């Protein structure tokens, strides 16, 4: 079996595909001046694009890992955006934790695993 990669840059793949599984790297917002709701929406838009390029979509999620800079302050707002984005009946296994993220202005990072659409 071969591994396919959707390269983001020389040191990172936005997604790696193995068999029927799609592994997305942690996605962060581009416009970091927004609040956590705006940043979450940006991240989910990036995820939609990567999933589509990999032959999947948000209805085929298996697991999600979400990191928040300040879980007490931002969990409800992030979760509201996440819940609107997620199709009914398609909730993946998920963990959400507080973490020191790679940049001080990043409030949320999301990493997913999904299945490819059946051929």
CSV table of N, CA, C and O in Angstrom, one decimal:
chain,number,residue,atom,x,y,z
A,1,UNK,N,0.8,-1.2,0.0
A,1,UNK,CA,0.0,0.0,0.0
A,1,UNK,C,0.9,1.2,0.0
A,1,UNK,O,1.9,1.3,0.7
A,2,UNK,N,0.4,2.2,-0.7
A,2,UNK,CA,1.2,3.4,-0.8
A,2,UNK,C,0.6,4.5,0.1
A,2,UNK,O,-0.5,4.5,0.5
A,3,UNK,N,1.5,5.5,0.4
A,3,UNK,CA,1.1,6.6,1.3
A,3,UNK,C,1.1,7.8,0.3
A,3,UNK,O,2.0,8.1,-0.4
A,4,UNK,N,0.0,8.6,0.4
A,4,UNK,CA,-0.1,9.8,-0.4
A,4,UNK,C,0.0,11.0,0.6
A,4,UNK,O,-0.5,10.9,1.8
A,5,UNK,N,0.6,12.1,0.2
A,5,UNK,CA,0.7,13.2,1.0
A,5,UNK,C,0.2,14.5,0.3
A,5,UNK,O,0.5,14.7,-0.9
A,6,UNK,N,-0.5,15.3,1.0
A,6,UNK,CA,-0.9,16.6,0.6
A,6,UNK,C,0.1,17.6,1.3
A,6,UNK,O,-0.1,17.9,2.5
A,7,UNK,N,1.1,18.0,0.6
A,7,UNK,CA,2.2,18.8,1.2
A,7,UNK,C,1.7,20.2,1.5
A,7,UNK,O,1.1,20.8,0.7
A,8,UNK,N,2.0,20.7,2.7
A,8,UNK,CA,1.8,22.0,3.1
A,8,UNK,C,3.1,22.8,2.8
A,8,UNK,O,3.1,23.9,2.3
A,9,UNK,N,4.2,22.2,3.2
A,9,UNK,CA,5.6,22.8,3.0
A,9,UNK,C,6.6,21.6,3.1
A,9,UNK,O,6.2,20.5,3.3
A,10,UNK,N,7.8,21.9,3.1
A,10,UNK,CA,8.9,20.9,3.1
A,10,UNK,C,8.9,20.0,4.4
A,10,UNK,O,9.4,18.9,4.3
A,11,UNK,N,8.4,20.6,5.5
A,11,UNK,CA,8.5,19.8,6.7
A,11,UNK,C,7.2,19.3,7.3
A,11,UNK,O,7.1,18.7,8.3
A,12,UNK,N,6.1,19.6,6.5
A,12,UNK,CA,4.7,19.3,7.0
A,12,UNK,C,3.8,18.9,5.9
A,12,UNK,O,3.7,19.6,4.9
A,13,UNK,N,3.0,17.8,6.1
A,13,UNK,CA,1.9,17.5,5.2
A,13,UNK,C,0.6,17.9,5.8
A,13,UNK,O,0.4,17.7,7.0
A,14,UNK,N,-0.2,18.6,5.1
A,14,UNK,CA,-1.5,19.0,5.6
A,14,UNK,C,-2.4,17.8,5.8
A,14,UNK,O,-3.2,17.7,6.7
A,15,UNK,N,-2.2,16.8,5.0
A,15,UNK,CA,-2.9,15.5,5.1
A,15,UNK,C,-2.0,14.4,4.6
A,15,UNK,O,-1.2,14.5,3.7
A,16,UNK,N,-2.2,13.2,5.2
A,16,UNK,CA,-1.5,12.0,4.8
A,16,UNK,C,-2.6,10.9,4.6
A,16,UNK,O,-3.4,10.8,5.5
A,17,UNK,N,-2.6,10.3,3.5
A,17,UNK,CA,-3.6,9.3,3.2
A,17,UNK,C,-2.9,7.9,3.1
A,17,UNK,O,-1.9,7.7,2.4
A,18,UNK,N,-3.5,7.0,3.9
A,18,UNK,CA,-3.0,5.6,3.9
A,18,UNK,C,-4.3,4.7,3.8
A,18,UNK,O,-5.1,4.8,4.6
A,19,UNK,N,-4.3,3.9,2.7
A,19,UNK,CA,-5.5,3.0,2.5
A,19,UNK,C,-6.7,4.0,2.4
A,19,UNK,O,-6.7,4.9,1.6
A,20,UNK,N,-7.7,3.7,3.2
A,20,UNK,CA,-8.9,4.6,3.2
A,20,UNK,C,-8.9,5.6,4.3
A,20,UNK,O,-10.0,6.2,4.6
A,21,UNK,N,-7.8,5.8,5.0
A,21,UNK,CA,-7.7,6.7,6.1
A,21,UNK,C,-7.0,8.0,5.7
A,21,UNK,O,-6.0,8.0,5.0
A,22,UNK,N,-7.6,9.1,6.3
A,22,UNK,CA,-7.0,10.4,6.0
A,22,UNK,C,-6.6,11.0,7.4
A,22,UNK,O,-7.5,11.1,8.3
A,23,UNK,N,-5.4,11.3,7.5
A,23,UNK,CA,-4.8,11.9,8.8
A,23,UNK,C,-4.5,13.4,8.5
A,23,UNK,O,-3.6,13.7,7.7
A,24,UNK,N,-5.2,14.3,9.1
A,24,UNK,CA,-4.9,15.7,8.9
A,24,UNK,C,-3.9,16.2,10.0
A,24,UNK,O,-4.1,15.8,11.2
A,25,UNK,N,-3.0,17.0,9.6
A,25,UNK,CA,-2.1,17.6,10.6
A,25,UNK,C,-2.9,18.7,11.4
A,25,UNK,O,-4.0,19.1,11.0
A,26,UNK,N,-2.4,19.1,12.5
A,26,UNK,CA,-3.0,20.2,13.3
A,26,UNK,C,-3.2,21.4,12.4
A,26,UNK,O,-2.2,21.9,11.8
A,27,UNK,N,-4.4,21.9,12.3
A,27,UNK,CA,-4.7,23.1,11.5
A,27,UNK,C,-4.9,24.3,12.4
A,27,UNK,O,-5.6,24.2,13.4
A,28,UNK,N,-4.3,25.5,12.0
A,28,UNK,CA,-4.4,26.7,12.8
A,28,UNK,C,-4.9,27.8,11.9
A,28,UNK,O,-4.8,27.7,10.7
A,29,UNK,N,-5.4,28.9,12.5
A,29,UNK,CA,-6.0,29.9,11.7
A,29,UNK,C,-4.9,30.7,10.9
A,29,UNK,O,-3.8,30.8,11.4
A,30,UNK,N,-5.3,31.3,9.8
A,30,UNK,CA,-4.4,32.2,9.1
A,30,UNK,C,-4.5,33.6,9.7
A,30,UNK,O,-3.5,34.3,9.9
A,31,UNK,N,-5.7,34.1,9.9
A,31,UNK,CA,-5.9,35.5,10.4
A,31,UNK,C,-6.1,35.3,12.0
A,31,UNK,O,-7.1,35.0,12.5
A,32,UNK,N,-5.0,35.6,12.6
A,32,UNK,CA,-4.9,35.4,14.1
A,32,UNK,C,-5.4,36.5,14.9
A,32,UNK,O,-5.3,36.5,16.1
A,33,UNK,N,-5.9,37.6,14.2
A,33,UNK,CA,-6.5,38.7,15.0
A,33,UNK,C,-7.9,38.5,15.4
A,33,UNK,O,-8.4,39.3,16.2
A,34,UNK,N,-8.5,37.4,15.0
A,34,UNK,CA,-9.9,37.1,15.4
A,34,UNK,C,-10.0,36.4,16.7
A,34,UNK,O,-9.0,35.9,17.2
A,35,UNK,N,-11.2,36.4,17.3
A,35,UNK,CA,-11.5,35.7,18.5
A,35,UNK,C,-11.5,34.2,18.2
A,35,UNK,O,-11.4,33.8,17.1
A,36,UNK,N,-11.8,33.4,19.3
A,36,UNK,CA,-11.7,32.0,19.1
A,36,UNK,C,-12.8,31.5,18.1
A,36,UNK,O,-12.6,30.5,17.4
A,37,UNK,N,-14.0,32.1,18.1
A,37,UNK,CA,-15.0,31.7,17.2
A,37,UNK,C,-14.6,31.9,15.7
A,37,UNK,O,-14.7,31.0,14.9
A,38,UNK,N,-14.0,33.1,15.5
A,38,UNK,CA,-13.5,33.4,14.1
A,38,UNK,C,-12.3,32.5,13.7
A,38,UNK,O,-12.3,32.0,12.6
A,39,UNK,N,-11.4,32.2,14.7
A,39,UNK,CA,-10.3,31.3,14.4
A,39,UNK,C,-10.8,29.9,14.2
A,39,UNK,O,-10.3,29.2,13.3
A,40,UNK,N,-11.8,29.4,14.9
A,40,UNK,CA,-12.3,28.1,14.8
A,40,UNK,C,-12.9,28.0,13.4
A,40,UNK,O,-12.7,27.0,12.7
A,41,UNK,N,-13.7,28.9,13.0
A,41,UNK,CA,-14.4,28.9,11.6
A,41,UNK,C,-13.3,28.8,10.5
A,41,UNK,O,-13.4,28.1,9.6
A,42,UNK,N,-12.2,29.6,10.7
A,42,UNK,CA,-11.1,29.5,9.7
A,42,UNK,C,-10.5,28.2,9.6
A,42,UNK,O,-10.3,27.6,8.5
A,43,UNK,N,-10.2,27.6,10.8
A,43,UNK,CA,-9.6,26.3,10.8
A,43,UNK,C,-10.5,25.2,10.2
A,43,UNK,O,-10.1,24.4,9.4
A,44,UNK,N,-11.8,25.3,10.5
A,44,UNK,CA,-12.8,24.3,9.9
A,44,UNK,C,-12.9,24.5,8.4
A,44,UNK,O,-13.0,23.5,7.7
A,45,UNK,N,-12.8,25.7,7.9
A,45,UNK,CA,-12.7,25.9,6.4
A,45,UNK,C,-11.5,25.3,5.8
A,45,UNK,O,-11.6,24.7,4.8
A,46,UNK,N,-10.3,25.4,6.5
A,46,UNK,CA,-9.1,24.8,6.0
A,46,UNK,C,-9.3,23.2,6.0
A,46,UNK,O,-8.8,22.5,5.1
A,47,UNK,N,-9.9,22.7,7.1
A,47,UNK,CA,-10.2,21.3,7.2
A,47,UNK,C,-11.1,20.8,6.1
A,47,UNK,O,-10.8,19.8,5.4
A,48,UNK,N,-12.1,21.6,5.8
A,48,UNK,CA,-13.0,21.2,4.7
A,48,UNK,C,-12.2,21.1,3.4
A,48,UNK,O,-12.4,20.1,2.6
A,49,UNK,N,-11.4,22.0,3.1
A,49,UNK,CA,-10.6,22.0,1.8
A,49,UNK,C,-9.6,20.8,1.8
A,49,UNK,O,-9.5,20.1,0.8
A,50,UNK,N,-9.0,20.5,2.9
A,50,UNK,CA,-8.0,19.4,3.0
A,50,UNK,C,-8.8,18.1,2.8
A,50,UNK,O,-8.3,17.2,2.1
A,51,UNK,N,-9.9,17.9,3.5
A,51,UNK,CA,-10.7,16.7,3.4
A,51,UNK,C,-11.2,16.5,1.9
A,51,UNK,O,-11.1,15.4,1.4
A,52,UNK,N,-11.6,17.6,1.3
A,52,UNK,CA,-12.1,17.4,-0.1
A,52,UNK,C,-10.9,17.0,-1.0
A,52,UNK,O,-11.1,16.1,-1.8
A,53,UNK,N,-9.8,17.6,-0.8
A,53,UNK,CA,-8.6,17.3,-1.6
A,53,UNK,C,-8.2,15.8,-1.4
A,53,UNK,O,-7.7,15.1,-2.3
A,54,UNK,N,-8.4,15.3,-0.2
A,54,UNK,CA,-8.1,13.9,0.1
A,54,UNK,C,-9.2,12.9,-0.2
A,54,UNK,O,-9.0,11.7,0.0
A,55,UNK,N,-10.3,13.4,-0.7
A,55,UNK,CA,-11.4,12.5,-1.1
A,55,UNK,C,-12.3,12.1,0.1
A,55,UNK,O,-12.9,11.0,0.2
A,56,UNK,N,-12.5,13.1,1.1
A,56,UNK,CA,-13.3,12.8,2.2
A,56,UNK,C,-14.1,14.1,2.5
A,56,UNK,O,-14.1,15.0,1.7
A,57,UNK,N,-14.9,14.0,3.6
A,57,UNK,CA,-15.6,15.2,4.0
A,57,UNK,C,-16.0,15.1,5.5
A,57,UNK,O,-15.7,14.0,6.1
A,58,UNK,N,-16.6,16.1,6.1
A,58,UNK,CA,-16.8,16.1,7.5
A,58,UNK,C,-17.8,15.1,8.0
A,58,UNK,O,-17.9,14.8,9.2
A,59,UNK,N,-18.5,14.5,7.1
A,59,UNK,CA,-19.5,13.4,7.5
A,59,UNK,C,-18.7,12.1,7.8
A,59,UNK,O,-19.3,11.1,8.3
A,60,UNK,N,-17.4,12.0,7.4
A,60,UNK,CA,-16.7,10.8,7.6
A,60,UNK,C,-15.6,10.9,8.6
A,60,UNK,O,-14.6,10.1,8.5
A,61,UNK,N,-15.7,11.7,9.6
A,61,UNK,CA,-14.7,11.9,10.6
A,61,UNK,C,-14.7,10.7,11.6
A,61,UNK,O,-15.8,10.2,12.0
A,62,UNK,N,-13.5,10.3,12.0
A,62,UNK,CA,-13.4,9.3,13.0
A,62,UNK,C,-13.0,9.8,14.3
A,62,UNK,O,-13.5,9.4,15.4
A,63,UNK,N,-12.0,10.7,14.3
A,63,UNK,CA,-11.5,11.3,15.6
A,63,UNK,C,-11.1,12.7,15.4
A,63,UNK,O,-10.7,13.1,14.3
A,64,UNK,N,-11.1,13.5,16.5
A,64,UNK,CA,-10.7,14.9,16.5
A,64,UNK,C,-10.0,15.2,17.8
A,64,UNK,O,-10.3,14.7,18.8
A,65,UNK,N,-8.9,16.0,17.6
A,65,UNK,CA,-8.2,16.5,18.8
A,65,UNK,C,-8.2,18.0,18.7
A,65,UNK,O,-7.8,18.5,17.6
A,66,UNK,N,-8.6,18.6,19.7
A,66,UNK,CA,-8.7,20.1,19.7
A,66,UNK,C,-7.9,20.6,20.9
A,66,UNK,O,-8.1,20.2,22.0
A,67,UNK,N,-7.1,21.6,20.5
A,67,UNK,CA,-6.3,22.3,21.5
A,67,UNK,C,-6.7,23.7,21.6
A,67,UNK,O,-6.9,24.4,20.6
A,68,UNK,N,-7.0,24.2,22.8
A,68,UNK,CA,-7.3,25.6,23.1
A,68,UNK,C,-6.3,26.3,23.9
A,68,UNK,O,-5.8,25.7,24.9
A,69,UNK,N,-6.0,27.5,23.6
A,69,UNK,CA,-5.1,28.3,24.4
A,69,UNK,C,-5.6,28.5,25.9
A,69,UNK,O,-4.9,28.4,26.8
A,70,UNK,N,-6.9,28.8,25.9
A,70,UNK,CA,-7.6,29.0,27.2
A,70,UNK,C,-8.9,28.3,27.2
A,70,UNK,O,-9.9,28.9,26.8
A,71,UNK,N,-8.9,27.1,27.7
A,71,UNK,CA,-10.1,26.3,27.7
A,71,UNK,C,-11.3,26.8,28.5
A,71,UNK,O,-12.4,26.8,28.1
A,72,UNK,N,-11.0,27.4,29.6
A,72,UNK,CA,-12.1,28.0,30.4
A,72,UNK,C,-12.7,29.2,29.7
A,72,UNK,O,-14.0,29.3,29.7
A,73,UNK,N,-12.0,30.0,29.1
A,73,UNK,CA,-12.5,31.2,28.4
A,73,UNK,C,-13.1,30.8,27.1
A,73,UNK,O,-14.2,31.4,26.7
A,74,UNK,N,-12.5,29.9,26.3
A,74,UNK,CA,-12.9,29.8,24.9
A,74,UNK,C,-13.7,28.5,24.5
A,74,UNK,O,-14.1,28.3,23.4
A,75,UNK,N,-13.8,27.5,25.5
A,75,UNK,CA,-14.5,26.3,25.1
A,75,UNK,C,-15.9,26.4,24.5
A,75,UNK,O,-16.2,25.9,23.5
A,76,UNK,N,-16.7,27.2,25.2
A,76,UNK,CA,-18.1,27.3,24.7
A,76,UNK,C,-18.2,28.0,23.3
A,76,UNK,O,-18.9,27.5,22.5
A,77,UNK,N,-17.4,29.0,23.1
A,77,UNK,CA,-17.5,29.6,21.8
A,77,UNK,C,-16.9,28.7,20.7
A,77,UNK,O,-17.5,28.6,19.6
A,78,UNK,N,-15.8,28.0,21.0
A,78,UNK,CA,-15.3,27.1,20.0
A,78,UNK,C,-16.3,26.0,19.7
A,78,UNK,O,-16.6,25.6,18.6
A,79,UNK,N,-16.9,25.4,20.8
A,79,UNK,CA,-17.8,24.3,20.7
A,79,UNK,C,-19.1,24.7,19.9
A,79,UNK,O,-19.6,23.9,19.2
A,80,UNK,N,-19.5,25.9,20.0
A,80,UNK,CA,-20.7,26.4,19.3
A,80,UNK,C,-20.4,26.4,17.8
A,80,UNK,O,-21.2,25.9,17.0
A,81,UNK,N,-19.2,26.9,17.4
A,81,UNK,CA,-18.8,26.9,15.9
A,81,UNK,C,-18.7,25.4,15.5
A,81,UNK,O,-19.2,25.0,14.4
A,82,UNK,N,-18.0,24.6,16.3
A,82,UNK,CA,-17.8,23.2,15.9
A,82,UNK,C,-19.2,22.5,15.7
A,82,UNK,O,-19.4,21.8,14.8
A,83,UNK,N,-20.1,22.7,16.6
A,83,UNK,CA,-21.4,22.1,16.6
A,83,UNK,C,-22.2,22.5,15.3
A,83,UNK,O,-22.9,21.6,14.7
A,84,UNK,N,-22.1,23.7,14.9
A,84,UNK,CA,-22.8,24.2,13.7
A,84,UNK,C,-22.2,23.6,12.5
A,84,UNK,O,-22.9,23.3,11.5
A,85,UNK,N,-20.9,23.3,12.5
A,85,UNK,CA,-20.1,22.8,11.3
A,85,UNK,C,-20.4,21.3,11.2
A,85,UNK,O,-20.4,20.8,10.1
A,86,UNK,N,-20.5,20.6,12.3
A,86,UNK,CA,-20.6,19.1,12.2
A,86,UNK,C,-22.0,18.6,11.8
A,86,UNK,O,-23.0,19.1,12.3
A,87,UNK,N,-22.0,17.8,10.8
A,87,UNK,CA,-23.3,17.2,10.3
A,87,UNK,C,-24.0,16.4,11.5
A,87,UNK,O,-23.3,15.7,12.2
A,88,UNK,N,-25.3,16.5,11.5
A,88,UNK,CA,-26.0,15.7,12.5
A,88,UNK,C,-25.7,14.2,12.4
A,88,UNK,O,-25.6,13.7,11.3
A,89,UNK,N,-25.5,13.6,13.5
A,89,UNK,CA,-25.2,12.1,13.5
A,89,UNK,C,-23.8,11.7,13.1
A,89,UNK,O,-23.5,10.5,12.9
A,90,UNK,N,-22.9,12.7,13.0
A,90,UNK,CA,-21.6,12.4,12.5
A,90,UNK,C,-20.5,12.8,13.4
A,90,UNK,O,-19.3,13.0,13.0
A,91,UNK,N,-20.8,12.9,14.7
A,91,UNK,CA,-19.8,13.3,15.7
A,91,UNK,C,-18.7,12.3,15.9
A,91,UNK,O,-19.0,11.1,16.1
A,92,UNK,N,-17.4,12.7,15.7
A,92,UNK,CA,-16.3,11.8,15.9
A,92,UNK,C,-16.0,11.6,17.4
A,92,UNK,O,-16.4,12.4,18.2
A,93,UNK,N,-15.1,10.6,17.7
A,93,UNK,CA,-14.5,10.6,19.0
A,93,UNK,C,-13.7,11.9,19.1
A,93,UNK,O,-13.0,12.3,18.1
A,94,UNK,N,-13.7,12.5,20.3
A,94,UNK,CA,-13.0,13.8,20.3
A,94,UNK,C,-12.5,14.1,21.7
A,94,UNK,O,-13.0,13.7,22.7
A,95,UNK,N,-11.3,14.7,21.7
A,95,UNK,CA,-10.7,15.2,22.9
A,95,UNK,C,-10.4,16.7,22.8
A,95,UNK,O,-10.0,17.1,21.7
A,96,UNK,N,-10.7,17.5,23.8
A,96,UNK,CA,-10.4,18.9,23.8
A,96,UNK,C,-9.6,19.2,25.1
A,96,UNK,O,-10.0,18.9,26.2
A,97,UNK,N,-8.4,19.8,24.9
A,97,UNK,CA,-7.6,20.2,26.0
A,97,UNK,C,-7.0,21.6,25.9
A,97,UNK,O,-7.0,22.1,24.8
A,98,UNK,N,-6.5,22.1,27.0
A,98,UNK,CA,-5.8,23.4,27.0
A,98,UNK,C,-4.3,23.1,26.7
A,98,UNK,O,-3.8,22.1,27.3
A,99,UNK,N,-3.7,23.9,25.9
A,99,UNK,CA,-2.3,23.7,25.6
A,99,UNK,C,-1.6,25.1,25.3
A,99,UNK,O,-2.3,26.0,24.8
A,100,UNK,N,-0.3,25.1,25.5
A,100,UNK,CA,0.5,26.2,25.0
A,100,UNK,C,0.7,25.9,23.5
A,100,UNK,O,1.4,25.0,23.2
A,101,UNK,N,0.2,26.8,22.6
A,101,UNK,CA,0.2,26.5,21.2
A,101,UNK,C,1.5,27.1,20.6
A,101,UNK,O,2.2,27.9,21.3
A,102,UNK,N,1.8,26.9,19.4
A,102,UNK,CA,3.0,27.2,18.7
A,102,UNK,C,3.3,28.7,18.7
A,102,UNK,O,4.4,29.2,18.6
A,103,UNK,N,2.2,29.5,18.6
A,103,UNK,CA,2.3,31.0,18.6
A,103,UNK,C,1.3,31.6,19.6
A,103,UNK,O,0.2,31.1,19.7
A,104,UNK,N,1.7,32.6,20.2
A,104,UNK,CA,0.9,33.2,21.3
A,104,UNK,C,-0.5,33.7,20.7
A,104,UNK,O,-1.4,33.8,21.5
A,105,UNK,N,-0.6,34.0,19.5
A,105,UNK,CA,-1.9,34.6,18.9
A,105,UNK,C,-2.8,33.5,18.3
A,105,UNK,O,-3.9,33.8,17.9
A,106,UNK,N,-2.4,32.2,18.4
A,106,UNK,CA,-3.2,31.1,18.0
A,106,UNK,C,-4.0,30.7,19.2
A,106,UNK,O,-3.5,30.3,20.2
A,107,UNK,N,-5.4,30.7,19.0
A,107,UNK,CA,-6.2,30.3,20.1
A,107,UNK,C,-6.8,28.9,20.0
A,107,UNK,O,-7.3,28.4,21.0
A,108,UNK,N,-6.7,28.3,18.8
A,108,UNK,CA,-7.2,27.0,18.6
A,108,UNK,C,-6.5,26.2,17.5
A,108,UNK,O,-6.0,26.9,16.6
A,109,UNK,N,-6.3,24.9,17.7
A,109,UNK,CA,-5.7,24.1,16.7
A,109,UNK,C,-6.5,22.8,16.7
A,109,UNK,O,-6.9,22.3,17.8
A,110,UNK,N,-6.8,22.3,15.5
A,110,UNK,CA,-7.6,21.1,15.4
A,110,UNK,C,-6.9,20.1,14.4
A,110,UNK,O,-6.5,20.4,13.4
A,111,UNK,N,-6.9,18.8,14.9
A,111,UNK,CA,-6.3,17.7,14.1
A,111,UNK,C,-7.4,16.6,14.0
A,111,UNK,O,-8.0,16.3,15.0
A,112,UNK,N,-7.6,16.1,12.8
A,112,UNK,CA,-8.6,15.1,12.5
A,112,UNK,C,-8.1,13.8,11.8
A,112,UNK,O,-7.1,13.9,11.1
A,113,UNK,N,-8.8,12.7,12.0
A,113,UNK,CA,-8.7,11.5,11.2
A,113,UNK,C,-10.0,11.3,10.6
A,113,UNK,O,-11.1,11.4,11.3
A,114,UNK,N,-10.1,10.9,9.3
A,114,UNK,CA,-11.3,10.6,8.6
A,114,UNK,C,-11.1,9.4,7.7
A,114,UNK,O,-10.0,8.9,7.5
A,115,UNK,N,-12.2,9.0,7.1
A,115,UNK,CA,-12.2,7.9,6.1
A,115,UNK,C,-12.5,8.5,4.8
A,115,UNK,O,-13.2,9.5,4.7
A,116,UNK,N,-11.9,8.0,3.7
A,116,UNK,CA,-12.1,8.5,2.4
A,116,UNK,C,-13.5,8.0,2.0
A,116,UNK,O,-14.0,7.0,2.4
A,117,UNK,N,-14.1,8.8,1.1
A,117,UNK,CA,-15.4,8.4,0.5
A,117,UNK,C,-15.3,7.1,-0.3
A,117,UNK,O,-14.3,6.9,-0.9
A,118,UNK,N,-16.3,6.2,-0.2
A,118,UNK,CA,-16.3,5.0,-1.0
A,118,UNK,C,-16.2,5.3,-2.5
A,118,UNK,O,-16.8,6.3,-2.9
A,119,UNK,N,-15.4,4.5,-3.2
A,119,UNK,CA,-15.3,4.7,-4.6
A,119,UNK,C,-16.5,4.3,-5.4
A,119,UNK,O,-17.4,3.6,-5.0
